[in-house]
């Protein structure tokens, strides 16, 4: 059974909480990544995603050159441990509806695992499928609790999204099956 430390990305993108929104956006563009961890004095204090930038930071009146990323980061970061199994990582991501899980060892961030990483390494596709469904469901709503047409529509939509995501993740950039 694979452990988090075996599949996590170790090359982390980090910034301090006083870094500008523009600096963080440039870092994401240059590295072709969707998240930056916010670390002050060696301690993880937040995470900012491309979605945070697109929906919050770059749509308001704030100057991205001058505004600190701390205004838009998510300060409550859910983390995992290096020894966790991938199934435990997937369950945690689903429970908290997150697509990226920073991995901490001895109080320091040592890596990060994305939903895509899980799809590449997890042999049992239902684990990834269940996590994707949990992440995609509106907060506090379970498709199983719905009745009637709306529940069926949500269930069908989630199943379709999960199937499409899994299909996409099983193809590499050249279009050849992995």
GROMACS .gro file of C-alpha atoms in nm:
model
  178
    1UNK     CA    1   0.000   0.000   0.000
    2UNK     CA    2   0.147   0.332  -0.108
    3UNK     CA    3   0.203   0.606   0.148
    4UNK     CA    4   0.171   0.982   0.105
    5UNK     CA    5   0.548   1.038   0.114
    6UNK     CA    6   0.591   0.804  -0.184
    7UNK     CA    7   0.372   1.005  -0.423
    8UNK     CA    8   0.369   1.361  -0.289
    9UNK     CA    9   0.521   1.647  -0.482
   10UNK     CA   10   0.824   1.769  -0.292
   11UNK     CA   11   0.900   2.079  -0.499
   12UNK     CA   12   0.671   2.321  -0.319
   13UNK     CA   13   0.575   2.670  -0.424
   14UNK     CA   14   0.573   2.889  -0.116
   15UNK     CA   15   0.547   3.256  -0.032
   16UNK     CA   16   0.511   3.467   0.280
   17UNK     CA   17   0.179   3.619   0.383
   18UNK     CA   18   0.297   3.966   0.283
   19UNK     CA   19   0.373   3.863  -0.078
   20UNK     CA   20   0.167   4.053  -0.333
   21UNK     CA   21  -0.123   3.895  -0.521
   22UNK     CA   22   0.063   3.974  -0.843
   23UNK     CA   23   0.377   3.794  -0.723
   24UNK     CA   24   0.177   3.481  -0.636
   25UNK     CA   25  -0.010   3.487  -0.968
   26UNK     CA   26   0.321   3.516  -1.155
   27UNK     CA   27   0.463   3.226  -0.956
   28UNK     CA   28   0.165   3.010  -1.053
   29UNK     CA   29   0.200   3.106  -1.420
   30UNK     CA   30   0.577   3.048  -1.433
   31UNK     CA   31   0.556   2.708  -1.263
   32UNK     CA   32   0.228   2.607  -1.429
   33UNK     CA   33   0.071   2.524  -1.094
   34UNK     CA   34  -0.261   2.593  -0.925
   35UNK     CA   35  -0.161   2.655  -0.565
   36UNK     CA   36   0.096   2.827  -0.347
   37UNK     CA   37   0.150   2.750   0.020
   38UNK     CA   38   0.180   3.051   0.251
   39UNK     CA   39   0.456   3.001   0.507
   40UNK     CA   40   0.568   3.248   0.774
   41UNK     CA   41   0.863   3.172   1.002
   42UNK     CA   42   0.869   2.812   0.881
   43UNK     CA   43   0.505   2.753   0.973
   44UNK     CA   44   0.225   2.683   0.726
   45UNK     CA   45  -0.031   2.959   0.774
   46UNK     CA   46  -0.239   2.937   0.456
   47UNK     CA   47  -0.288   2.822   0.102
   48UNK     CA   48  -0.394   3.019  -0.203
   49UNK     CA   49  -0.525   2.858  -0.521
   50UNK     CA   50  -0.574   2.980  -0.874
   51UNK     CA   51  -0.945   2.977  -0.797
   52UNK     CA   52  -0.890   3.211  -0.500
   53UNK     CA   53  -0.711   3.451  -0.733
   54UNK     CA   54  -0.967   3.432  -1.011
   55UNK     CA   55  -1.278   3.464  -0.794
   56UNK     CA   56  -1.158   3.689  -0.513
   57UNK     CA   57  -0.830   3.870  -0.564
   58UNK     CA   58  -0.852   3.973  -0.928
   59UNK     CA   59  -1.222   4.065  -0.943
   60UNK     CA   60  -1.231   4.338  -0.679
   61UNK     CA   61  -1.101   4.687  -0.635
   62UNK     CA   62  -0.771   4.584  -0.473
   63UNK     CA   63  -0.445   4.654  -0.656
   64UNK     CA   64  -0.279   4.313  -0.716
   65UNK     CA   65   0.065   4.479  -0.708
   66UNK     CA   66   0.006   4.620  -0.360
   67UNK     CA   67  -0.237   4.383  -0.187
   68UNK     CA   68  -0.092   4.112   0.035
   69UNK     CA   69  -0.192   3.754  -0.043
   70UNK     CA   70  -0.294   3.709   0.322
   71UNK     CA   71  -0.618   3.890   0.235
   72UNK     CA   72  -0.721   3.609  -0.003
   73UNK     CA   73  -0.551   3.295   0.127
   74UNK     CA   74  -0.740   3.020   0.306
   75UNK     CA   75  -0.598   3.032   0.659
   76UNK     CA   76  -0.747   2.704   0.781
   77UNK     CA   77  -0.534   2.451   0.598
   78UNK     CA   78  -0.623   2.085   0.624
   79UNK     CA   79  -0.305   1.879   0.622
   80UNK     CA   80  -0.209   1.515   0.603
   81UNK     CA   81   0.083   1.314   0.733
   82UNK     CA   82   0.364   1.156   0.535
   83UNK     CA   83   0.284   0.804   0.663
   84UNK     CA   84  -0.085   0.817   0.564
   85UNK     CA   85  -0.209   0.566   0.307
   86UNK     CA   86  -0.342   0.709  -0.017
   87UNK     CA   87  -0.687   0.589   0.087
   88UNK     CA   88  -0.667   0.800   0.402
   89UNK     CA   89  -0.548   1.097   0.193
   90UNK     CA   90  -0.844   1.048  -0.044
   91UNK     CA   91  -1.094   1.024   0.243
   92UNK     CA   92  -0.957   1.342   0.400
   93UNK     CA   93  -0.977   1.530   0.070
   94UNK     CA   94  -1.335   1.415   0.019
   95UNK     CA   95  -1.441   1.495   0.374
   96UNK     CA   96  -1.305   1.851   0.355
   97UNK     CA   97  -1.390   1.904  -0.014
   98UNK     CA   98  -1.034   1.994  -0.114
   99UNK     CA   99  -0.836   1.905  -0.425
  100UNK     CA  100  -0.490   1.951  -0.270
  101UNK     CA  101  -0.357   1.824   0.062
  102UNK     CA  102  -0.030   1.959   0.206
  103UNK     CA  103   0.172   1.688   0.380
  104UNK     CA  104   0.336   1.773   0.712
  105UNK     CA  105   0.611   1.585   0.892
  106UNK     CA  106   0.758   1.695   1.225
  107UNK     CA  107   0.564   2.022   1.201
  108UNK     CA  108   0.705   2.120   0.861
  109UNK     CA  109   0.544   2.104   0.518
  110UNK     CA  110   0.731   1.841   0.319
  111UNK     CA  111   0.502   1.791   0.019
  112UNK     CA  112   0.159   1.819  -0.133
  113UNK     CA  113  -0.076   1.566  -0.294
  114UNK     CA  114  -0.337   1.662  -0.552
  115UNK     CA  115  -0.644   1.472  -0.665
  116UNK     CA  116  -0.456   1.411  -0.991
  117UNK     CA  117  -0.171   1.247  -0.800
  118UNK     CA  118  -0.421   1.011  -0.639
  119UNK     CA  119  -0.564   0.919  -0.977
  120UNK     CA  120  -0.219   0.835  -1.111
  121UNK     CA  121  -0.113   0.615  -0.821
  122UNK     CA  122  -0.428   0.464  -0.672
  123UNK     CA  123  -0.504   0.123  -0.824
  124UNK     CA  124  -0.863   0.123  -0.702
  125UNK     CA  125  -1.038   0.389  -0.908
  126UNK     CA  126  -1.341   0.392  -0.678
  127UNK     CA  127  -1.130   0.561  -0.408
  128UNK     CA  128  -1.057   0.852  -0.642
  129UNK     CA  129  -1.413   0.847  -0.774
  130UNK     CA  130  -1.554   0.870  -0.420
  131UNK     CA  131  -1.321   1.158  -0.333
  132UNK     CA  132  -1.410   1.346  -0.650
  133UNK     CA  133  -1.781   1.303  -0.580
  134UNK     CA  134  -1.740   1.426  -0.222
  135UNK     CA  135  -1.529   1.723  -0.331
  136UNK     CA  136  -1.774   1.818  -0.606
  137UNK     CA  137  -2.091   1.795  -0.395
  138UNK     CA  138  -2.223   2.122  -0.252
  139UNK     CA  139  -2.122   2.162   0.111
  140UNK     CA  140  -2.362   1.980   0.341
  141UNK     CA  141  -2.547   1.809   0.057
  142UNK     CA  142  -2.520   1.443  -0.025
  143UNK     CA  143  -2.668   1.312  -0.348
  144UNK     CA  144  -2.795   1.009  -0.156
  145UNK     CA  145  -3.011   1.232   0.068
  146UNK     CA  146  -3.194   1.389  -0.223
  147UNK     CA  147  -3.514   1.241  -0.351
  148UNK     CA  148  -3.701   1.286  -0.671
  149UNK     CA  149  -3.566   1.433  -0.993
  150UNK     CA  150  -3.318   1.677  -0.839
  151UNK     CA  151  -3.140   1.398  -0.651
  152UNK     CA  152  -3.119   1.185  -0.963
  153UNK     CA  153  -2.987   1.482  -1.162
  154UNK     CA  154  -2.718   1.558  -0.904
  155UNK     CA  155  -2.618   1.192  -0.883
  156UNK     CA  156  -2.602   1.163  -1.261
  157UNK     CA  157  -2.404   1.486  -1.289
  158UNK     CA  158  -2.151   1.376  -1.029
  159UNK     CA  159  -2.113   1.034  -1.188
  160UNK     CA  160  -2.061   1.193  -1.529
  161UNK     CA  161  -1.804   1.437  -1.390
  162UNK     CA  162  -1.620   1.159  -1.207
  163UNK     CA  163  -1.616   0.937  -1.516
  164UNK     CA  164  -1.488   1.220  -1.735
  165UNK     CA  165  -1.218   1.311  -1.482
  166UNK     CA  166  -1.099   0.951  -1.451
  167UNK     CA  167  -1.094   0.908  -1.829
  168UNK     CA  168  -0.897   1.228  -1.873
  169UNK     CA  169  -0.647   1.128  -1.604
  170UNK     CA  170  -0.576   0.792  -1.768
  171UNK     CA  171  -0.446   0.953  -2.088
  172UNK     CA  172  -0.106   1.115  -2.112
  173UNK     CA  173  -0.023   1.428  -2.310
  174UNK     CA  174   0.041   1.241  -2.636
  175UNK     CA  175  -0.302   1.081  -2.625
  176UNK     CA  176  -0.174   0.733  -2.554
  177UNK     CA  177  -0.326   0.521  -2.279
  178UNK     CA  178  -0.107   0.487  -1.971
   0.00000   0.00000   0.00000
